[in-house]
Amino acid sequence: MHEVSLCRQLAAAVARATGGREVETVYVDVGQLRQVVPAAMGFAWTFVVKGTALEDASLEMRTLPAELACRACGASSRLGSDLGFDCRACGSPETVLTSGEQFVLTAVDVRTPPPPTTVRPGARLTRGKEIAMGRFHRHDDGTVHVHEHDDEGHGHEQDEHGHDEHGHGEHGPGTHSHDGLPRTGSAELDQLIGDHSGYGTGRERIEILEDIYAENDRLAAANRRALDAAGVRAVNLMSSPGAGKTTLLARTLAALEGRLRVGVVEGDIETPLDAERLAGYGAKISLLNTGDGFGGECHLDAPMVATALRGLDLSSLDLVIIENVGNLVCPAEFDVGEHRKAMVFSITEGEDKPLKYPVMFRAVEAVVLNKMDLAPYLDFDRALFLRNLRAVNPDAVVIEASARTGAGVDAWIDWVTQDSRALDRITPHG
Ligand SMILES: Nc1nc2c(ncn2[C@@H]2O[C@H](COP(=O)(O)OP(=O)(O)OP(=O)(O)O)[C@@H](O)[C@H]2O)c(=O)[nH]1
Ligand SMILES: [Zn+2]
Ligand SMILES: [Zn+2]
Ligand SMILES: [Zn+2]
Ligand SMILES: [Zn+2]
């Protein structure tokens, strides 16, 4: 499940940011186009943190709507439920996404340790090591004092309980009560009424703003540098399960054998089956079983591909094709260091898929419309599919093919080899 993988990365980021402190709440902002289901996210979080130091940490997720800015008229608008990317104001397709793809760890609440020294309740200190939110905390004026706030947490930044109004800067020991009870004039009684007596731990909010994809993107850039240094072009090939990636790759390798030095990164959840189907064409295959130490991911990410690339001698290759895990959701979200993304779409999948999986269909430069040999037996509406595709991706190259019969595969081979340095060694087709 997509959410499990995201929660794993999130948990790692939280652990990095909090250094083993006890975490109460994790706050994330998730863009609408990340296609994260809040309930599934909550379930995945519970599953991922079970038995870890984050076991008791709860997850607060906020969904941010997708927003478009129009290059033609300047208007900004929200993506509608139909997920069309045209400007709502003027209808222009020249829009850029300004929000909706975030996945950001914004903050965590951690438990703060009890105050290091015994502090007389209500005592006014001038120095505090910790900006804490709880009984022992510091205010903007630098005052540190100890008193009880309601246990459900409060934000001094948001001024939820109105410190400004009651002026912590001015008051002396034991002269205020947060719960609105009248002062008795007796410091001792005020202490009791206001329950300023405890020295429990408090809560501190740590602002983080870490893009969960940032770590992946750094490694993707490193992969790309390694490929570039070796003069190798890389294509990330994606699709839903069974659309025909491996069948198309087998034909591709057969056609390029002896003409272009090809390496394949084969991403598969559990089995070596796809890799075995690609053996015998002279290509180097690096198998990545994502169930193998990577926790059964539903996509390839940059660290996995970095591992796989180490299994290929890049200096002896011209082109690397990465067969991603069959999945229309998250593979598109992870830059693995490729130069171009393409997808195989089987005409058995239904014309509505571009609208249901816009992130995938937007991410690619080429769509292979596969299993065209089945067209006579299906009621696939090609024009409707193309209309839906154009609504989310006006520029993608569409290649109609049958990986089974080989029809149209030449056009795909032209596309996939088009900027490989050894292109001049390829004899023209036909
Ligand atoms: N009729 C027809 N069947 C095809 C075509 N391409 C692939 N298939 C069949 O579709 C099934 C899945 O093909 P694969 O190549 O394994 O698909 P895949 O995308 O690699 O699948 P995963 O790696 O499991 O996601 C196989 O039975 C193929 O023989 C095609 O053009 N026409
Ligand atoms: Zn507009
Ligand atoms: Zn206070
Ligand atoms: Zn496959
Ligand atoms: Zn995934």
Coordinates of C-alpha atoms and ligand atoms in Angstrom, one line a residue:
M1 CA 0.0 0.0 0.0
H2 CA 1.2 3.4 -1.0
E3 CA 0.5 4.9 2.4
V4 CA 2.7 2.4 4.2
S5 CA 5.7 3.5 2.1
L6 CA 5.0 7.2 2.8
C7 CA 4.6 6.5 6.5
R8 CA 7.9 4.8 6.6
Q9 CA 9.6 7.8 5.1
L10 CA 7.7 10.1 7.4
A11 CA 8.7 8.1 10.5
A12 CA 12.3 8.2 9.4
A13 CA 12.1 12.0 9.0
V14 CA 10.4 12.3 12.4
A15 CA 13.1 10.2 14.1
R16 CA 15.8 12.3 12.5
A17 CA 14.2 15.5 13.6
T18 CA 13.5 14.5 17.2
G19 CA 16.6 12.5 18.1
G20 CA 14.9 9.9 20.3
R21 CA 12.7 12.3 22.2
E22 CA 9.2 11.1 23.1
V23 CA 6.9 12.2 20.3
E24 CA 3.2 12.9 20.9
T25 CA 1.9 14.2 17.6
V26 CA 3.2 14.4 14.1
Y27 CA 1.8 17.0 11.7
V28 CA 1.8 16.6 8.0
D29 CA 0.5 18.6 5.1
V30 CA -0.4 16.5 2.1
G31 CA -1.4 17.9 -1.3
Q32 CA -4.6 16.6 -2.9
L33 CA -2.7 15.2 -5.8
R34 CA -0.6 12.9 -3.6
Q35 CA -3.7 10.7 -3.6
V36 CA -3.4 9.9 0.0
V37 CA -6.5 8.6 1.7
P38 CA -6.6 10.0 5.2
A39 CA -8.1 6.8 6.8
A40 CA -5.6 4.6 5.0
M41 CA -2.8 7.0 6.1
G42 CA -3.9 6.6 9.7
F43 CA -4.0 2.9 9.4
A44 CA -0.6 2.8 7.7
W45 CA 0.9 5.0 10.4
T46 CA -0.3 2.7 13.2
F47 CA 1.2 -0.2 11.3
V48 CA 4.5 1.4 10.6
V49 CA 5.2 2.7 14.1
K50 CA 4.1 -0.4 15.9
G51 CA 6.9 -1.6 18.2
T52 CA 9.0 1.4 17.5
A53 CA 9.9 4.5 19.6
L54 CA 7.1 6.3 17.7
E55 CA 4.4 3.8 18.8
D56 CA 2.5 6.3 20.8
A57 CA 2.8 9.2 18.4
S58 CA -0.4 10.2 16.7
L59 CA -0.6 11.6 13.2
E60 CA -2.4 14.8 12.3
M61 CA -2.8 15.1 8.6
R62 CA -4.1 18.1 6.7
T63 CA -5.0 17.9 3.1
L64 CA -4.1 20.9 0.9
P65 CA -6.2 21.5 -2.2
A66 CA -4.6 21.5 -5.6
E67 CA -4.3 24.9 -7.1
L68 CA -3.4 26.1 -10.6
A69 CA -2.0 29.4 -11.8
C70 CA -2.9 30.4 -15.4
R71 CA -0.1 31.6 -17.6
A72 CA -2.5 33.1 -20.0
C73 CA -4.8 35.2 -17.8
G74 CA -3.0 35.1 -14.4
A75 CA -6.0 33.7 -12.6
S76 CA -5.5 31.1 -9.9
S77 CA -8.1 28.5 -9.4
R78 CA -8.6 25.2 -7.6
L79 CA -8.6 21.9 -9.4
G80 CA -12.1 20.7 -9.8
S81 CA -13.4 17.3 -9.0
D82 CA -13.0 16.3 -12.6
L83 CA -9.3 17.0 -12.2
G84 CA -9.2 19.0 -15.4
F85 CA -6.0 21.1 -15.6
D86 CA -7.5 23.9 -17.7
C87 CA -7.8 27.4 -16.2
R88 CA -11.3 27.8 -14.6
A89 CA -11.3 31.5 -15.6
C90 CA -10.3 31.5 -19.3
G91 CA -10.1 27.9 -20.2
S92 CA -6.5 28.0 -21.2
P93 CA -4.6 24.7 -20.8
E94 CA -1.4 26.8 -20.1
T95 CA -1.5 26.3 -16.3
V96 CA 1.0 25.5 -13.7
L97 CA 0.4 23.6 -10.5
T98 CA 1.1 25.9 -7.5
S99 CA -0.1 23.6 -4.8
G100 CA -1.4 20.0 -4.4
E101 CA 1.8 18.0 -4.6
Q102 CA 3.2 18.7 -1.2
F103 CA 4.1 16.0 1.3
V104 CA 5.6 18.0 4.1
L105 CA 6.4 17.1 7.7
T106 CA 5.4 20.5 9.3
A107 CA 5.9 19.9 13.0
V108 CA 6.0 17.5 15.8
D109 CA 5.0 17.8 19.5
V110 CA 7.5 16.2 21.8
R111 CA 7.3 15.7 25.5
T112 CA 9.7 17.9 27.3
P113 CA 11.6 16.7 30.3
P114 CA 10.8 18.0 33.7
P115 CA 12.6 21.2 34.7
P116 CA 16.2 20.5 35.6
T117 CA 16.1 22.3 38.9
T118 CA 13.5 22.6 41.6
V119 CA 11.6 25.8 40.9
R120 CA 9.3 27.4 43.4
P121 CA 5.8 27.4 41.8
G122 CA 5.1 30.7 40.1
A123 CA 8.7 31.8 40.6
R124 CA 10.1 34.1 38.0
L125 CA 13.3 33.1 36.4
T126 CA 15.3 35.0 33.9
R127 CA 17.0 32.2 32.0
G128 CA 15.6 29.0 30.6
K129 CA 17.3 26.4 28.5
E130 CA 14.2 25.1 26.9
I131 CA 11.4 26.9 25.1
A132 CA 8.7 24.6 26.4
M133 CA 4.9 24.6 26.3
G134 CA 3.5 23.3 29.6
R135 CA 4.0 23.9 33.2
F136 CA 7.6 25.1 32.7
H137 CA 7.8 27.4 29.8
R138 CA 9.2 30.6 28.5
H139 CA 7.4 33.6 27.2
D140 CA 8.4 36.1 24.5
D141 CA 9.9 38.5 27.0
G142 CA 12.2 35.7 28.2
T143 CA 10.4 35.1 31.4
V144 CA 10.4 31.4 32.4
H145 CA 7.7 30.3 34.8
V146 CA 6.0 27.2 36.0
H147 CA 2.3 26.8 35.9
E148 CA -0.5 24.5 34.8
H149 CA -2.2 24.7 31.5
D150 CA -4.9 22.4 30.4
D151 CA -3.4 19.1 29.3
E152 CA -4.8 19.1 25.8
G153 CA -2.0 21.4 24.7
H154 CA -2.0 25.0 23.7
G155 CA -0.1 27.2 21.4
H156 CA 1.6 30.3 22.7
E157 CA 2.2 31.4 19.1
Q158 CA -1.5 31.2 18.4
D159 CA -2.1 32.9 21.8
E160 CA -4.9 30.4 22.4
H161 CA -5.0 31.1 26.1
G162 CA -4.3 34.8 25.9
H163 CA -1.0 35.4 27.6
D164 CA -0.9 38.9 26.2
E165 CA -4.1 39.8 28.0
H166 CA -2.9 38.7 31.4
G167 CA 0.6 40.1 30.9
H168 CA 3.1 37.5 32.0
G169 CA 5.8 40.1 31.6
E170 CA 4.5 42.1 34.5
H171 CA 3.1 39.8 37.1
G172 CA 5.0 38.5 40.0
P173 CA 4.8 35.1 41.6
G174 CA 1.4 33.6 42.3
T175 CA -0.7 36.5 41.1
H176 CA -2.6 35.1 38.2
S177 CA -4.8 32.2 37.4
H178 CA -5.3 30.7 33.9
D179 CA -8.6 29.2 34.6
G180 CA -10.3 32.6 35.2
L181 CA -10.8 32.0 38.9
P182 CA -10.7 35.2 41.0
R183 CA -7.6 35.9 42.9
T184 CA -8.0 35.5 46.6
G185 CA -5.2 37.8 47.6
S186 CA -3.4 34.9 49.2
A187 CA -0.5 33.6 47.2
E188 CA -0.8 30.3 48.9
L189 CA -4.5 29.9 48.1
D190 CA -4.0 31.1 44.5
Q191 CA -1.5 28.3 44.1
L192 CA -4.0 25.7 45.2
I193 CA -6.8 27.1 43.1
G194 CA -4.7 27.5 40.0
D195 CA -3.1 24.1 40.5
H196 CA 0.3 25.4 40.0
S197 CA 1.7 22.6 42.2
G198 CA 2.9 20.0 39.7
Y199 CA 6.2 19.5 38.0
G200 CA 5.1 17.1 35.3
T201 CA 6.6 17.1 31.8
G202 CA 5.3 19.5 29.2
R203 CA 5.0 19.6 25.5
E204 CA 7.1 21.4 23.0
R205 CA 6.2 22.0 19.4
I206 CA 9.1 21.6 17.0
E207 CA 8.6 23.3 13.6
I208 CA 10.2 21.2 10.9
L209 CA 8.9 21.8 7.3
E210 CA 10.7 18.8 5.8
D211 CA 9.7 17.8 2.4
I212 CA 9.3 14.0 2.7
Y213 CA 10.4 13.6 -0.9
A214 CA 13.5 15.8 -0.5
E215 CA 15.8 12.9 0.6
N216 CA 14.6 10.9 -2.4
D217 CA 15.2 13.8 -4.7
R218 CA 18.8 14.3 -3.5
L219 CA 19.6 10.6 -4.2
A220 CA 17.8 10.8 -7.6
A221 CA 20.1 13.8 -8.5
A222 CA 23.1 11.7 -7.6
N223 CA 21.9 8.8 -9.8
R224 CA 21.4 11.2 -12.7
R225 CA 24.9 12.6 -12.2
A226 CA 26.3 9.0 -12.3
L227 CA 24.4 8.3 -15.5
D228 CA 25.4 11.5 -17.1
A229 CA 29.1 11.0 -16.2
A230 CA 28.9 7.7 -18.0
G231 CA 27.0 9.2 -20.9
V232 CA 24.0 6.9 -20.3
R233 CA 20.4 7.9 -20.9
A234 CA 17.8 6.4 -18.5
V235 CA 14.0 5.9 -19.1
N236 CA 11.6 5.1 -16.3
L237 CA 8.9 2.8 -17.6
M238 CA 5.7 2.6 -15.6
S239 CA 2.2 1.1 -15.9
S240 CA -0.5 -0.6 -13.9
P241 CA 0.2 -4.3 -13.3
G242 CA 0.1 -6.4 -16.4
A243 CA -0.1 -3.6 -19.0
G244 CA 2.8 -5.2 -20.9
K245 CA 6.0 -3.5 -19.8
T246 CA 8.1 -6.7 -19.7
T247 CA 6.6 -8.0 -23.0
L248 CA 7.5 -4.6 -24.6
L249 CA 10.9 -4.7 -23.0
A250 CA 11.7 -8.1 -24.4
R251 CA 10.9 -6.9 -27.9
T252 CA 12.9 -3.8 -27.3
L253 CA 16.0 -5.7 -26.2
A254 CA 15.7 -8.1 -29.1
A255 CA 15.5 -5.2 -31.5
L256 CA 18.5 -3.4 -30.0
E257 CA 20.7 -6.4 -29.5
G258 CA 24.1 -5.6 -31.0
R259 CA 23.1 -2.0 -31.8
L260 CA 22.9 -0.3 -28.5
R261 CA 24.2 -1.4 -25.1
V262 CA 21.2 -1.6 -22.9
G263 CA 20.9 -2.2 -19.2
V264 CA 17.6 -3.0 -17.4
V265 CA 16.6 -2.3 -13.8
E266 CA 13.8 -4.7 -13.1
G267 CA 11.6 -3.7 -10.2
D268 CA 9.4 -6.4 -9.0
I269 CA 7.8 -6.9 -5.6
E270 CA 8.7 -10.6 -5.0
T271 CA 9.8 -12.6 -7.9
P272 CA 12.7 -12.8 -10.5
L273 CA 10.1 -13.8 -13.2
D274 CA 10.3 -10.6 -15.2
A275 CA 14.1 -10.6 -15.1
E276 CA 14.2 -14.2 -16.4
R277 CA 12.0 -13.3 -19.3
L278 CA 14.5 -10.6 -20.3
A279 CA 17.5 -12.8 -20.2
G280 CA 19.2 -13.9 -23.4
Y281 CA 19.1 -10.6 -25.3
G282 CA 22.6 -9.6 -24.4
A283 CA 21.3 -6.8 -22.0
K284 CA 22.5 -6.5 -18.5
I285 CA 19.7 -7.0 -16.0
S286 CA 19.8 -5.7 -12.4
L287 CA 16.9 -7.2 -10.5
L288 CA 15.4 -5.3 -7.6
N289 CA 13.0 -7.3 -5.6
T290 CA 11.4 -4.5 -3.5
G291 CA 10.2 -7.1 -1.1
D292 CA 13.8 -7.8 -0.3
G293 CA 15.0 -5.5 2.4
F294 CA 12.9 -2.6 1.1
G295 CA 9.6 -3.7 2.7
G296 CA 7.6 -4.7 -0.3
E297 CA 7.3 -1.2 -1.8
C298 CA 4.7 -0.4 -4.4
H299 CA 7.2 1.7 -6.4
L300 CA 10.9 2.2 -7.0
D301 CA 12.5 5.1 -5.3
A302 CA 15.9 6.7 -5.8
P303 CA 17.8 4.7 -3.0
M304 CA 16.6 1.4 -4.6
V305 CA 17.6 2.5 -8.1
A306 CA 21.0 3.6 -6.7
T307 CA 21.5 0.0 -5.4
A308 CA 20.4 -1.4 -8.8
L309 CA 22.7 0.9 -10.8
R310 CA 25.7 -0.4 -8.8
G311 CA 24.8 -3.8 -10.3
L312 CA 25.3 -2.4 -13.8
D313 CA 28.6 -1.3 -15.2
L314 CA 27.4 2.1 -16.5
S315 CA 30.6 2.8 -18.4
S316 CA 29.7 -0.2 -20.7
L317 CA 26.1 1.0 -21.4
D318 CA 24.3 3.5 -23.6
L319 CA 20.8 3.2 -22.3
V320 CA 19.2 2.1 -19.1
I321 CA 15.5 1.2 -19.0
I322 CA 14.0 1.0 -15.5
E323 CA 10.9 -1.2 -15.3
N324 CA 9.0 0.2 -12.4
V325 CA 6.6 -1.8 -10.1
G326 CA 3.2 -2.2 -11.7
N327 CA 1.1 0.6 -10.1
L328 CA -0.6 3.7 -11.4
V329 CA -0.3 5.7 -8.2
C330 CA 3.1 6.3 -6.6
P331 CA 5.8 5.3 -9.1
A332 CA 5.1 8.6 -10.8
E333 CA 5.9 10.6 -7.7
F334 CA 9.4 9.3 -7.2
D335 CA 12.1 10.7 -9.2
V336 CA 14.7 7.9 -9.5
G337 CA 17.2 9.8 -11.5
E338 CA 15.9 8.9 -15.0
H339 CA 16.0 11.4 -17.8
R340 CA 12.5 10.6 -19.2
K341 CA 9.4 8.8 -18.0
A342 CA 7.1 6.7 -20.1
M343 CA 4.2 4.5 -19.5
V344 CA 2.5 1.5 -21.0
F345 CA -1.3 1.8 -21.0
S346 CA -3.3 -1.3 -22.0
I347 CA -6.5 -0.6 -23.9
T348 CA -8.2 -3.1 -21.6
E349 CA -7.9 -0.7 -18.7
G350 CA -10.6 1.8 -19.5
E351 CA -10.7 5.3 -21.1
D352 CA -11.2 7.1 -17.7
K353 CA -7.8 6.2 -16.3
P354 CA -6.0 9.5 -17.1
L355 CA -8.6 11.3 -15.1
K356 CA -8.4 8.9 -12.2
Y357 CA -4.6 8.8 -12.1
P358 CA -3.6 12.3 -13.3
V359 CA -0.3 12.4 -11.5
M360 CA 0.9 9.4 -13.5
F361 CA -0.5 10.5 -16.8
R362 CA 1.0 14.0 -16.3
A363 CA 4.4 12.8 -15.4
V364 CA 5.2 10.9 -18.6
E365 CA 6.5 12.1 -22.0
A366 CA 5.2 9.1 -23.8
V367 CA 2.3 6.7 -23.5
V368 CA 2.4 3.4 -25.3
L369 CA -1.2 2.4 -26.0
N370 CA -0.6 -1.3 -25.8
K371 CA -2.6 -4.5 -26.7
M372 CA -4.0 -2.8 -29.8
D373 CA -4.3 -6.4 -31.2
L374 CA -7.2 -6.8 -28.9
A375 CA -9.0 -3.7 -30.2
P376 CA -11.4 -5.7 -32.4
Y377 CA -12.7 -7.6 -29.4
L378 CA -13.1 -4.6 -27.1
D379 CA -15.2 -1.5 -27.1
F380 CA -12.2 0.7 -26.3
D381 CA -13.1 4.3 -27.2
R382 CA -9.8 5.6 -28.5
A383 CA -11.0 9.2 -29.1
L384 CA -12.4 9.4 -25.6
F385 CA -9.2 8.1 -24.1
L386 CA -7.2 10.6 -26.0
R387 CA -9.5 13.4 -24.9
N388 CA -9.0 12.4 -21.3
L389 CA -5.3 12.1 -21.7
R390 CA -5.1 15.5 -23.3
A391 CA -7.0 17.0 -20.4
V392 CA -4.2 16.1 -18.1
N393 CA -1.3 16.0 -20.4
P394 CA -1.5 17.9 -23.7
D395 CA 2.1 17.1 -24.8
A396 CA 2.6 13.3 -24.3
V397 CA 3.6 11.3 -27.4
V398 CA 1.1 8.5 -28.0
I399 CA 2.4 5.3 -29.5
E400 CA -0.1 2.7 -30.5
A401 CA 1.4 -0.8 -30.3
S402 CA 1.0 -4.4 -29.7
A403 CA 3.9 -5.9 -27.7
R404 CA 2.4 -9.3 -28.5
T405 CA 2.5 -8.9 -32.3
G406 CA 5.2 -6.3 -32.5
A407 CA 3.0 -3.9 -34.4
G408 CA 4.0 -0.3 -33.6
V409 CA 6.9 -1.3 -31.5
D410 CA 9.4 0.4 -33.9
A411 CA 7.9 3.8 -33.0
W412 CA 8.5 3.0 -29.3
I413 CA 12.1 2.0 -30.0
D414 CA 12.6 5.2 -31.9
W415 CA 11.3 7.1 -28.9
V416 CA 13.3 5.2 -26.3
T417 CA 16.6 5.5 -28.1
Q418 CA 16.0 9.0 -29.5
D419 CA 18.7 10.8 -27.4
S420 CA 21.1 7.9 -26.8
R421 CA 24.6 8.8 -27.9
A422 CA 24.9 5.6 -29.9
L423 CA 21.9 6.5 -32.0
D424 CA 24.1 6.9 -35.1
R425 CA 25.0 3.2 -34.7
I426 CA 21.4 2.2 -35.1
T427 CA 20.3 1.3 -38.7
P428 CA 17.1 3.0 -39.7
H429 CA 13.9 0.9 -39.5
G430 CA 12.0 -0.3 -42.5
Ligands
LIG1 N1 -3.0 -9.5 -26.3 C1 -1.9 -8.9 -25.8 N2 -1.4 -9.3 -24.6 C2 -0.3 -8.7 -24.2 C3 0.3 -7.6 -24.9 N3 1.4 -7.2 -24.2 C4 1.4 -8.0 -23.1 N4 0.4 -8.9 -23.1 C5 0.1 -9.9 -22.1 O1 -0.3 -9.2 -20.9 C6 0.2 -10.0 -19.8 C7 1.1 -9.1 -18.9 O2 2.2 -8.6 -19.6 P1 3.6 -8.2 -18.9 O3 4.5 -7.8 -20.0 O4 4.0 -9.2 -17.9 O5 3.1 -6.9 -18.1 P2 3.9 -6.1 -17.1 O6 3.4 -4.7 -17.3 O7 5.3 -6.3 -17.2 O8 3.4 -6.7 -15.7 P3 3.9 -6.4 -14.2 O9 5.4 -6.4 -14.3 O10 3.4 -7.6 -13.5 O11 3.3 -5.1 -13.8 C8 1.0 -11.1 -20.3 O12 0.1 -12.3 -20.4 C9 1.4 -10.7 -21.7 O13 1.5 -11.8 -22.6 C10 -0.3 -7.2 -26.1 O14 0.2 -6.3 -26.8 N5 -1.4 -7.9 -26.5
ZN2 ZN -6.7 31.7 -17.4
ZN3 ZN 1.4 30.8 30.6
ZN4 ZN 6.7 -6.8 -15.8
ZN5 ZN 4.3 3.3 -3.7

